[in-house]
Tab-separated table of C-alpha atoms in Angstrom:
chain	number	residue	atom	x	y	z
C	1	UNK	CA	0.000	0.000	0.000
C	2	UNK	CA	1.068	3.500	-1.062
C	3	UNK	CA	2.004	5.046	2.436
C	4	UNK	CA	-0.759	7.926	1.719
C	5	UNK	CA	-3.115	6.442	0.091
C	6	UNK	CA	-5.382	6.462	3.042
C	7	UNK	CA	-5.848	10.030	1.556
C	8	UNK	CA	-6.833	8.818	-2.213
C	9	UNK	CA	-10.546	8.012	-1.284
C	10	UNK	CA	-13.037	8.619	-3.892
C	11	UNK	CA	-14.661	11.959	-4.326
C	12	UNK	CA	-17.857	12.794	-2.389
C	13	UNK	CA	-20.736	14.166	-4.157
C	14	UNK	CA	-20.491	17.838	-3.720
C	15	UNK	CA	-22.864	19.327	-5.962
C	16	UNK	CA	-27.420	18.876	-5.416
C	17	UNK	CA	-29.043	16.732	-7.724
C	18	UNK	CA	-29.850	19.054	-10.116
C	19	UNK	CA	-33.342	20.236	-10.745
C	20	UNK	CA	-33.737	21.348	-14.985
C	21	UNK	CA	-35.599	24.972	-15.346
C	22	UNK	CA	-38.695	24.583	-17.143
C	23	UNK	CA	-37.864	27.170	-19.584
C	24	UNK	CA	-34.369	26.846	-20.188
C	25	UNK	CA	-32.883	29.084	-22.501
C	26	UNK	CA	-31.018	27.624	-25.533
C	27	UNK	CA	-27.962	30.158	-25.197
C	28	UNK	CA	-27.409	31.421	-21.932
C	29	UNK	CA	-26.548	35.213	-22.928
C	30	UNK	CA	-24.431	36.827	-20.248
C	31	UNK	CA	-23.707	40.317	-19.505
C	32	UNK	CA	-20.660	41.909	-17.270
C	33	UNK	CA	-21.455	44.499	-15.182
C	34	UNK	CA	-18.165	46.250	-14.859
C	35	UNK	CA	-15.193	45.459	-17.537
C	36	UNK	CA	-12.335	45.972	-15.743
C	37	UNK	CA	-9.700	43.335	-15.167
C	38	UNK	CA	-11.445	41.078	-13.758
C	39	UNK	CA	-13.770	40.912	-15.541
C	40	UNK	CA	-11.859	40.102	-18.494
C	41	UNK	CA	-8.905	38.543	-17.289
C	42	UNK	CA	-11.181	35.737	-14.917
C	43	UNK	CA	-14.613	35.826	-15.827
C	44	UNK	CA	-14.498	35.797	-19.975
C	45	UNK	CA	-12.361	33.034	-20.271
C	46	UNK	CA	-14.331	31.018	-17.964
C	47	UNK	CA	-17.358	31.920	-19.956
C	48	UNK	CA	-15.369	30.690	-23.309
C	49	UNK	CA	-15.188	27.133	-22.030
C	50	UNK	CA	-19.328	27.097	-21.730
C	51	UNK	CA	-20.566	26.610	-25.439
C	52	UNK	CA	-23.812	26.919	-24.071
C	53	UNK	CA	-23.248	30.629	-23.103
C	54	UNK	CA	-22.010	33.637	-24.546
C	55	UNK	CA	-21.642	37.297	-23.450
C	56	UNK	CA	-23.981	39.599	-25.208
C	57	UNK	CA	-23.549	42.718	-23.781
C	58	UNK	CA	-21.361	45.244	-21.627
C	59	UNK	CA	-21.912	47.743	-18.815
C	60	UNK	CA	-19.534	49.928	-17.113
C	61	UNK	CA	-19.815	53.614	-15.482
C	62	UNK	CA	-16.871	54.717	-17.027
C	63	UNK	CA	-16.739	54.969	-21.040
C	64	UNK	CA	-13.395	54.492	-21.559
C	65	UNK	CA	-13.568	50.986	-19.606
C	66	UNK	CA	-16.710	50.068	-22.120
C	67	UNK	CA	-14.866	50.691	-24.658
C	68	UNK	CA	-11.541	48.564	-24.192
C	69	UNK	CA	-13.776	46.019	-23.319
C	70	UNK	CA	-15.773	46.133	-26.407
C	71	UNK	CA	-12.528	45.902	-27.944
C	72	UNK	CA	-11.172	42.922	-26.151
C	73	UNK	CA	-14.476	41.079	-26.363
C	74	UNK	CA	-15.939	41.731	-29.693
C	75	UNK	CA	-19.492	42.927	-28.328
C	76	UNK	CA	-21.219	45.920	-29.617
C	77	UNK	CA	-23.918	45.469	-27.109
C	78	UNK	CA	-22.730	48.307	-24.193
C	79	UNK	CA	-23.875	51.235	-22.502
C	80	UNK	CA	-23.391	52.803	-18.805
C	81	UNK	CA	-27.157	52.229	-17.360
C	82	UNK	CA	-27.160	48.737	-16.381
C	83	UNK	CA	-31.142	49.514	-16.155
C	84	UNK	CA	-31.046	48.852	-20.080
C	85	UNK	CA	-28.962	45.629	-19.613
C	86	UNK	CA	-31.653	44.391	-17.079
C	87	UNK	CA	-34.270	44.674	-19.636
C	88	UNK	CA	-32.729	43.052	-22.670
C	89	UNK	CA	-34.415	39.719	-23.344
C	90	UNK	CA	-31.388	37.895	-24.325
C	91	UNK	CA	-29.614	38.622	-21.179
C	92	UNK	CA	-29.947	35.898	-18.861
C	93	UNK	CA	-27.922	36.409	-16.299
C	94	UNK	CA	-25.179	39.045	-14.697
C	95	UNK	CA	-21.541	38.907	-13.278
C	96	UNK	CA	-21.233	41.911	-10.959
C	97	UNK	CA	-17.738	43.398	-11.124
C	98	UNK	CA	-17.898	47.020	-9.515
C	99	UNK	CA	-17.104	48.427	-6.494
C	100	UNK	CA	-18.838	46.913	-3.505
C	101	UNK	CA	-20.947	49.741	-3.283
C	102	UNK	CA	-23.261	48.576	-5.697
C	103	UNK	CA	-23.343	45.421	-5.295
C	104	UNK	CA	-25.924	45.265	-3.557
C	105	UNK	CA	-28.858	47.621	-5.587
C	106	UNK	CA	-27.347	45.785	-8.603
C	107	UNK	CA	-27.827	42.397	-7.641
C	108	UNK	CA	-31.417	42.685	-6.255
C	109	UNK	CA	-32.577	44.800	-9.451
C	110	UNK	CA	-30.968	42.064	-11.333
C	111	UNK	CA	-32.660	39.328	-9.514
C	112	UNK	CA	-35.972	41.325	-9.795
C	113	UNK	CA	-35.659	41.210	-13.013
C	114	UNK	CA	-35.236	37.397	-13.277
C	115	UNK	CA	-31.232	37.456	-14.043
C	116	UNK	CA	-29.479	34.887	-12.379
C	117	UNK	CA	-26.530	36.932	-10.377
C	118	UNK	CA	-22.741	36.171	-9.883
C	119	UNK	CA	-21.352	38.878	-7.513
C	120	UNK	CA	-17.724	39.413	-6.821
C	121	UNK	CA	-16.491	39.186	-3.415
C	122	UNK	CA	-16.895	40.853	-0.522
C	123	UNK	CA	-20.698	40.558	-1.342
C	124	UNK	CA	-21.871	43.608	0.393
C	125	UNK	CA	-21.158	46.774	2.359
C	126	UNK	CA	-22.528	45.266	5.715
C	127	UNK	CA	-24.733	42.340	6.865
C	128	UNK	CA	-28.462	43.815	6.711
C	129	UNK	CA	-27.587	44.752	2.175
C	130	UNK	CA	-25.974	40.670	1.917
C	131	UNK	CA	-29.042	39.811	3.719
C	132	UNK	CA	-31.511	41.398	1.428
C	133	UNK	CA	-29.610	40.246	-1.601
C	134	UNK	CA	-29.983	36.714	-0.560
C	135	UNK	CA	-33.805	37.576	-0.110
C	136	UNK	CA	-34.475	39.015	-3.439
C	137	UNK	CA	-32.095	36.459	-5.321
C	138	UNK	CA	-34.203	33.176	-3.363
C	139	UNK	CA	-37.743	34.888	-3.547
C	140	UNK	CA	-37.251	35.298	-7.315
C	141	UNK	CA	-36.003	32.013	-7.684
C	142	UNK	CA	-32.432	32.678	-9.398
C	143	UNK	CA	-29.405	31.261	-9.536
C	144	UNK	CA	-26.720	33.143	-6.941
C	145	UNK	CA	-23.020	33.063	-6.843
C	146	UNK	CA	-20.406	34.978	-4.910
C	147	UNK	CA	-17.289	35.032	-6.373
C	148	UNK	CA	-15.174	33.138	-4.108
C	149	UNK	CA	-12.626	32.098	-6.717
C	150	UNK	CA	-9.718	30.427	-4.411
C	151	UNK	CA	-12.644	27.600	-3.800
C	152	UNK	CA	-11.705	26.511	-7.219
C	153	UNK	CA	-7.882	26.330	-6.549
C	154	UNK	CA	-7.476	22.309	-7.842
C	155	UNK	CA	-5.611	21.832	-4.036
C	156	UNK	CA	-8.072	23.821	-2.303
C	157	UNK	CA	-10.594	21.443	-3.756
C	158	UNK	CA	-8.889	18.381	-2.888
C	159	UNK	CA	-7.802	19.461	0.380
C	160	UNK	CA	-12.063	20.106	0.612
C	161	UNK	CA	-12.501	16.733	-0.067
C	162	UNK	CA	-9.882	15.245	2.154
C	163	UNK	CA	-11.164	17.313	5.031
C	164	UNK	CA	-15.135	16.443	3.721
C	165	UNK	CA	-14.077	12.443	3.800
C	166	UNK	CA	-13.117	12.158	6.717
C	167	UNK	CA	-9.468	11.374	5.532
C	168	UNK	CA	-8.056	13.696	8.025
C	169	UNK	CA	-10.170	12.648	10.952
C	170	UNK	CA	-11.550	14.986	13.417
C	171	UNK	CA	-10.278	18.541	12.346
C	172	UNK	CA	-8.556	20.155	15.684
C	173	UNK	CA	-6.947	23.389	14.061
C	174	UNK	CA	-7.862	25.770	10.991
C	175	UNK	CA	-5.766	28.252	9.840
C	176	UNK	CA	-4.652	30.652	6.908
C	177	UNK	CA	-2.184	33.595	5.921
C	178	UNK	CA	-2.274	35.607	3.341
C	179	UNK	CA	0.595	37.988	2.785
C	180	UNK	CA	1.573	40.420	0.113
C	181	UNK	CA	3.488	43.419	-0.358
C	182	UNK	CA	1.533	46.356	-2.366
C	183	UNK	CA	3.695	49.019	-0.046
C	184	UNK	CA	1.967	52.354	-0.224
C	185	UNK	CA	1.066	52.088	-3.738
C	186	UNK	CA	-3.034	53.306	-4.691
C	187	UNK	CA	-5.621	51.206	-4.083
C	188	UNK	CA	-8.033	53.155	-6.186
C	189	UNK	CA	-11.372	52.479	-4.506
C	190	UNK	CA	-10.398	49.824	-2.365
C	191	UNK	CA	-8.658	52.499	-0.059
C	192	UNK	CA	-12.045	54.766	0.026
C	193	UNK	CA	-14.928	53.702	2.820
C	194	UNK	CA	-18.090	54.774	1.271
C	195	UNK	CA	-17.027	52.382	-1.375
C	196	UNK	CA	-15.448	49.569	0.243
C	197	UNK	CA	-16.366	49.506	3.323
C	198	UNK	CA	-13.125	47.848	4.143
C	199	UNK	CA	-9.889	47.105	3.462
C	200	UNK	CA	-7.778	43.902	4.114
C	201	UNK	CA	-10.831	42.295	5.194
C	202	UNK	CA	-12.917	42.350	2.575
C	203	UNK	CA	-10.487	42.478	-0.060
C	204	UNK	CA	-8.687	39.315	0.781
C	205	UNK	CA	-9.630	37.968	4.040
C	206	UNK	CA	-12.933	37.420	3.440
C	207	UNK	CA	-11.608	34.366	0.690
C	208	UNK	CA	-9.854	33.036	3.740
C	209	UNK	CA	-13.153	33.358	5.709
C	210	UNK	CA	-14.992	31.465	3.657
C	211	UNK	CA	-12.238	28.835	3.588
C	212	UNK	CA	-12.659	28.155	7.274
C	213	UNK	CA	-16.823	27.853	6.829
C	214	UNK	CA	-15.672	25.593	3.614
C	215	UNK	CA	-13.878	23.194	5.867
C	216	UNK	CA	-14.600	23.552	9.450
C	217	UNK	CA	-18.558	24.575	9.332
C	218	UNK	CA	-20.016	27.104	11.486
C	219	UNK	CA	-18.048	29.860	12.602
C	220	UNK	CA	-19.307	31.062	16.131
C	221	UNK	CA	-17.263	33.355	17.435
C	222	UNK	CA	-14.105	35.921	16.793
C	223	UNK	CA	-12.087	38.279	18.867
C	224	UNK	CA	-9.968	40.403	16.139
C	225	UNK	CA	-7.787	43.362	14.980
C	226	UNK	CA	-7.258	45.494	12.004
C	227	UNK	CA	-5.012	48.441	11.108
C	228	UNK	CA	-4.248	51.002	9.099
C	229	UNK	CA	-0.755	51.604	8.817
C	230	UNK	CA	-0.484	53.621	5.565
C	231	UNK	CA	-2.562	56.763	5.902
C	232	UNK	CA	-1.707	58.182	2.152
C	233	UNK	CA	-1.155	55.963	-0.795
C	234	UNK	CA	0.680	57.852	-3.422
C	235	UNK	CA	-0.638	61.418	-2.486
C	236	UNK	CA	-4.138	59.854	-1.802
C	237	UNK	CA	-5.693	59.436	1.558
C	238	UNK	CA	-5.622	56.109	2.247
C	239	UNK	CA	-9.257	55.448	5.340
C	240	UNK	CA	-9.370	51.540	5.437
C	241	UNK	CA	-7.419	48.879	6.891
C	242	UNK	CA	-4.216	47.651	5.524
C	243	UNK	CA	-4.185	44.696	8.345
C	244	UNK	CA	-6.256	42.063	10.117
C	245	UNK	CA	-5.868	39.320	12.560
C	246	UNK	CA	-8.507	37.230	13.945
C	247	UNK	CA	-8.746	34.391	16.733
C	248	UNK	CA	-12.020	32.102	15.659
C	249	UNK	CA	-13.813	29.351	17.636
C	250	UNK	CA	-16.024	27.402	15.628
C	251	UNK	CA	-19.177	25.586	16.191
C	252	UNK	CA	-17.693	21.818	16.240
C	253	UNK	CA	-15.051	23.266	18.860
C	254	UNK	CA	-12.044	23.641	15.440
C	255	UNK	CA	-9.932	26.205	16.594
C	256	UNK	CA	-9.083	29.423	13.950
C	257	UNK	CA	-6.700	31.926	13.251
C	258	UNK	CA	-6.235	34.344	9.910
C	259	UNK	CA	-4.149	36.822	9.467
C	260	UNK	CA	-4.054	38.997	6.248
C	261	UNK	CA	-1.612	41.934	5.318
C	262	UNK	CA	-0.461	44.337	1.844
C	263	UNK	CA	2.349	45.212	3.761
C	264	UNK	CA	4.477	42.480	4.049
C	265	UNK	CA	7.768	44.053	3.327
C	266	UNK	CA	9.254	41.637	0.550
C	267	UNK	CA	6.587	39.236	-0.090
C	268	UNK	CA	5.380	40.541	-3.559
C	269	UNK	CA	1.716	39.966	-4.734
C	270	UNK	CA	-0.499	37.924	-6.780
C	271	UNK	CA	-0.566	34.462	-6.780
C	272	UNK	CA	3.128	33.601	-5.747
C	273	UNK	CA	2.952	35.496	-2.359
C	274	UNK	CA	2.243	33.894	0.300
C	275	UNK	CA	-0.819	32.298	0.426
C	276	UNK	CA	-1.377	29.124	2.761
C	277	UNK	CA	-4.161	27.556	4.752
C	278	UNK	CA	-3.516	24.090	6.972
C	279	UNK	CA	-6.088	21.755	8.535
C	280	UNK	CA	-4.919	19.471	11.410
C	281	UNK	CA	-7.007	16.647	12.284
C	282	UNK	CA	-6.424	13.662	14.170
C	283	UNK	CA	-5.448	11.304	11.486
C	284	UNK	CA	-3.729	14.257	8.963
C	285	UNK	CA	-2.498	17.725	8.524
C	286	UNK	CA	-3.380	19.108	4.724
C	287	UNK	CA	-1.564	22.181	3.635
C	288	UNK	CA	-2.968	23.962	0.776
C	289	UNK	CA	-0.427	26.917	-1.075
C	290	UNK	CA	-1.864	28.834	-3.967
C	291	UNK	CA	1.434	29.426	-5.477
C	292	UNK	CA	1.553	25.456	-5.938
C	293	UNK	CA	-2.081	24.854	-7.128
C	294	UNK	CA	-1.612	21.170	-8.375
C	295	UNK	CA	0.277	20.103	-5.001
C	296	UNK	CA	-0.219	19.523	-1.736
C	297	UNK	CA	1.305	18.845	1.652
C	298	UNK	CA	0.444	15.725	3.782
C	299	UNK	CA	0.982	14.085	6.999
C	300	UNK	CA	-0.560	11.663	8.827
C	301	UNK	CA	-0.521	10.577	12.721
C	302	UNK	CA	2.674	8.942	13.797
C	303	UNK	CA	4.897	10.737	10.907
C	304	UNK	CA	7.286	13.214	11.224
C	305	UNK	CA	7.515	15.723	8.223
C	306	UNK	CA	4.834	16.497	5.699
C	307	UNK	CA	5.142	15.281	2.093
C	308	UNK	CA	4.324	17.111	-1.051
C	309	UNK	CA	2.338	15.063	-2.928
C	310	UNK	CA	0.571	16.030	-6.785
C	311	UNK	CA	-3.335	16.629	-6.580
C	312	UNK	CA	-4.848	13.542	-8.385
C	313	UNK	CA	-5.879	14.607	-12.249
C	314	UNK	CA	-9.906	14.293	-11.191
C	315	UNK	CA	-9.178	16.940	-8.710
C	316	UNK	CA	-7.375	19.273	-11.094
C	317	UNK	CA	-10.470	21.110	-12.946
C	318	UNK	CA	-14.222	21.201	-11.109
C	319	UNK	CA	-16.524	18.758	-12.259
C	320	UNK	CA	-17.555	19.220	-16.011
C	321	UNK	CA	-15.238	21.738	-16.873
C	322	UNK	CA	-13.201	21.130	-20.380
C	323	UNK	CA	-10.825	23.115	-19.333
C	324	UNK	CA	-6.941	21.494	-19.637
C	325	UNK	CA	-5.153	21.883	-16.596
C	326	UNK	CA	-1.513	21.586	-18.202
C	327	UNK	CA	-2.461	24.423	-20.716
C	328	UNK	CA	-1.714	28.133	-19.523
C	329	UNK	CA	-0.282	29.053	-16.019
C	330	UNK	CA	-2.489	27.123	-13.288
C	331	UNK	CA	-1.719	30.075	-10.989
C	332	UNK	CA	-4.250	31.691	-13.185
C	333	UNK	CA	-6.108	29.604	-14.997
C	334	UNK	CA	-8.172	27.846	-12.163
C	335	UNK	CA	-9.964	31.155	-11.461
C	336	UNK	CA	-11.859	30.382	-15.004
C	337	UNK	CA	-13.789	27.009	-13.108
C	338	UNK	CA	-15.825	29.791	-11.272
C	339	UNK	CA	-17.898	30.493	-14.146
C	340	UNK	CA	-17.941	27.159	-15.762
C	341	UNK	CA	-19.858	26.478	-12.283
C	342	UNK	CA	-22.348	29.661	-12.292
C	343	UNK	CA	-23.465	28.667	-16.197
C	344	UNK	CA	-23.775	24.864	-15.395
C	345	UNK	CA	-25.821	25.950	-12.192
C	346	UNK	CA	-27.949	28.184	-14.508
C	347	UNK	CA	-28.365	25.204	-16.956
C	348	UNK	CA	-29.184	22.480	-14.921
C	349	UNK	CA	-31.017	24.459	-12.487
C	350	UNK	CA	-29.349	23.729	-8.874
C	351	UNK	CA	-27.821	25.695	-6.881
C	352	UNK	CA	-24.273	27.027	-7.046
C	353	UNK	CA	-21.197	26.622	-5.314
C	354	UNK	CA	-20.612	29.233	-3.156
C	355	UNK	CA	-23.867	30.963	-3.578
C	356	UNK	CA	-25.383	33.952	-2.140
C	357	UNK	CA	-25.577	31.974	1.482
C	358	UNK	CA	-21.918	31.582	1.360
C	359	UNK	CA	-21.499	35.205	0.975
C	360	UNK	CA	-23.691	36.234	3.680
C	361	UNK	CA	-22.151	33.595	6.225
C	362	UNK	CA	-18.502	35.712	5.434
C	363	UNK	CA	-20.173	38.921	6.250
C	364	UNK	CA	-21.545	38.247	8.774
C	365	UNK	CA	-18.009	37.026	10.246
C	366	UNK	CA	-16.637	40.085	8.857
C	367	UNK	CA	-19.284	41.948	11.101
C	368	UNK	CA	-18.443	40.399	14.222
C	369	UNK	CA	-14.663	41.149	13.302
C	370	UNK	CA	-15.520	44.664	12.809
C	371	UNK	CA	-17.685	44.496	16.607
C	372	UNK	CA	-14.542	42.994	17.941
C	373	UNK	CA	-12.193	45.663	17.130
C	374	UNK	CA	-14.350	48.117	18.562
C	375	UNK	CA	-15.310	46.123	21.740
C	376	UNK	CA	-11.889	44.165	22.116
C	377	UNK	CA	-13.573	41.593	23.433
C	378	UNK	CA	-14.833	37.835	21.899
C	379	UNK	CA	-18.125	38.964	19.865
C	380	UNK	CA	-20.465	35.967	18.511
C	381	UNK	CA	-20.777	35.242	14.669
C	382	UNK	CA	-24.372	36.105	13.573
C	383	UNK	CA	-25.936	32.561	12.321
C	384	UNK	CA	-27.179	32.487	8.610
C-alpha cells in the first residue's frame, strides 16, 4: 500500500441533484457588469469554455472601460445604465464586477428582473444589504453566486474533499495567511470607505473566511484586529485597513486563526505570495499553497515531516469543466472554473457553489470582526 493512500478516497458528491428549469434558454446570454480586469482577465475566459453561453452585452460607469472592453471582447452590445442591460431579453444572467458599493442595488434589481446573479467578493457593504440580496435572489427564484474564486484552486478542492471524507479525521486546528506586499502604492477604490467599506478584510480575508466555513462549518465566534498603517497611498488618503488578525472558535469546537496583510515588506503579490491555509485533524495535517495549485502537503498521525504530494488529475479542474489543466499558467487559470460552475448551475437548475448563502455567512463574520475591534472583546458570529 502506497504510504498515503489512506488520503486517495473517492470523491464525495459535492454538488445537489440538479433540478432542470422549465424554460431553459437555448444560449445562456451573459452580460458583465463592470469590464475591468477582472472581468476580463477571470470571468471571460471562464465563460469561453461554456458553449452553451455567450456574453452579449457590456456595462460599465466609465466609457473608456466600455470601450476597451468592447474591444477585447468583440461585443457591440454596451452602454453605462445597467437599467437597459436588465431589460434586454437575451440577457440571462449578470456577473457583478464594480465596487462593492453597488453590489448590492445591482444584484437585487438584477434578480428582480429574473437574471441569475454572480457577484464578486466581498458581497456587500454590511450584513443587513448581503441579507436582502440573498432575499431578493431566493424569492425570485435565481441562480446566486459569490465570487469566491480560491474555492476553485485544484488543491483547495482536494484538500475540501480530504477534510469532507473524513481522511483527516476529526479537524482540531484551521488556519490561513495571506501575505503580500503592495507598499503604499493606490488602491483606487479599495482604499475609500463609502465604497469599500473595508480594506484587508474584505479584499482578501474574506476568501480566507470562507475557507474556514468551507472546511470547518459554522463559525461562532471571533475576537480580532485590524489596522491602518499607511494613511496616504501615493498622495491619496488612504481610510481603510491595511491589516487584520482574527482568533475564531467554531461551532464543532475547530480552533481558527487568519491573518491577512499588503504590507508584508518583501513578499510581492499575486498568486506567488504567500498564500497558505492548513487543517490538522487527528489522522492528517493538509496544507494547501496557492502558489503550488496542483500540489499539496500531507501528513498523517505517527509521521514526522509532511510530504508534497501532486493533486490527483480528477481533482485538477471542477466537475464538467473542459478546461486542460496543463495548458496556460495554473496560478491563473483555475480562477476560469468559477464560471464554468455559475453557467452549469444556470443550466441544470441547482444551486451554485458558493452561492449567495456563502457570501452572507462571510459577512456576517466580517461583522463580528468589525464588533470585535471596537469592543476588544470575543463577539459571537451572527448565524445564517
Amino acid at each position: 500500500m502506497h504510504p498515503h493512500e489512506v488520503f486517495l478516497v473517492p470523491r464525495i458528491p459535492r454538488l445537489p441533484t440538479p433540478t432542470p428549469l422549465p424554460h431553459l434558454m437555448a444560449t445562456i446570454g451573459i452580460a458583465l457588469i463592470g469590464t475591468g480586469g477582472i472581468a476580463l482577465a477571470n470571468h471571460l475566459p471562464g465563460i469561453a469554455l461554456c458553449p452553451e453561453a455567450r456574453v452579449v452585452a457590456l456595462c460599465d460607469a466609465h466609457p473608456g472601460a466600455l470601450e476597451r472592453a468592447k474591444a477585447a471582447t468583440g461585443v457591440s452590445v454596451a452602454t453605462t445604465d445597467y437599467r437597459e442591460i436588465l431589460t434586454r431579453d437575451d440577457v440571462h444572467a449578470v456577473i457583478i464586477c464594480t465596487p462593492n458599493d453597488v453590489h448590492a442595488p445591482l444584484s437585487i434589481a438584477a434578480a428582480k428582473a429574473g437574471k441569475h446573479v454572480l457577484c464578486e467578493k466581498p458581497l456587500a457593504m454590511d450584513l443587513a444589504e448581503s441579507r436582502a440580496m440573498l432575499a431578493a435572489a431566493e424569492a425570485a427564484k435565481v441562480r446566486h453566486m459569490t465570487a469566491f474564486t480560491y474555492r476553485f484552486v485544484p488543491a483547495m478542492v482536494y484538500m475540501t474533499h480530504l477534510v469532507r471524507s473524513g481522511a483527516l479525521g476529526t479537524p482540531w486546528h484551521f488556519r490561513a495567511q495571506r501575505f503580500q506586499d503592495w507598499g503604499r502604492r493606490n488602491l483606487g477604490w479599495r482604499q475609500i470607505k463609502a465604497h469599500a467599506a473595508t480594506g484587508e478584510l474584505g479584499d482578501m480575508l474574506s476568501h480566507r473566511i470562507d475557507f474556514g466555513f468551507l472546511l470547518a462549518g459554522r463559525l461562532a465566534r471571533v475576537v480580532a484586529q485590524t489596522r491602518k498603517l499607511v494613511s496616504h497611498r501615493e498622495g491619496v488618503p488612504s481610510e481603510l485597513d491595511d491589516w487584520v488578525g482574527m482568533l475564531g472558535e467554531f461551532a464543532s469546537g475547530t480552533t481558527g486563526v487568519w491573518e491577512s496583510t499588503k504590507l508584508a515588506t518583501g513578499r510581492g503579490e499575486g498568486g506567488r505570495s504567500h498564500d497558505v491555509c492548513e487543517v490538522n485533524g487527528s489522522e492528517g495535517t493538509a496544507v494547501y499553497e496557492q502558489g503550488r495549485p496542483h500540489e499539496i502537503l500531507i501528513g498523517r498521525a505517527g509521521g514526522r515531516e509532511l510530504r508534497r504530494e501532486p493533486v490527483p488529475r480528477e481533482f485538477q479542474t471542477w466537475p464538467g469543466s473542459s478546461r486542460d489543466p496543463a495548458v496556460g499558467d495554473p496560478i491563473t487559470t483555475f480562477r476560469y472554473d468559477q464560471d464554468v460552475e455559475f453557467i452549469h448551475a444556470i443550466r441544470d437548475g441547482r444551486p451554485c457553489f458558493s452561492s449567495f448563502v456563502d457570501g452572507v455567512r462571510t459577512q456576517a463574520a466580517m461583522e463580528a470582526v468589525l464588533l470585535s475591534e471596537r469592543t476588544g472583546r470575543w463577539e459571537d458570529v451572527p448565524e445564517v
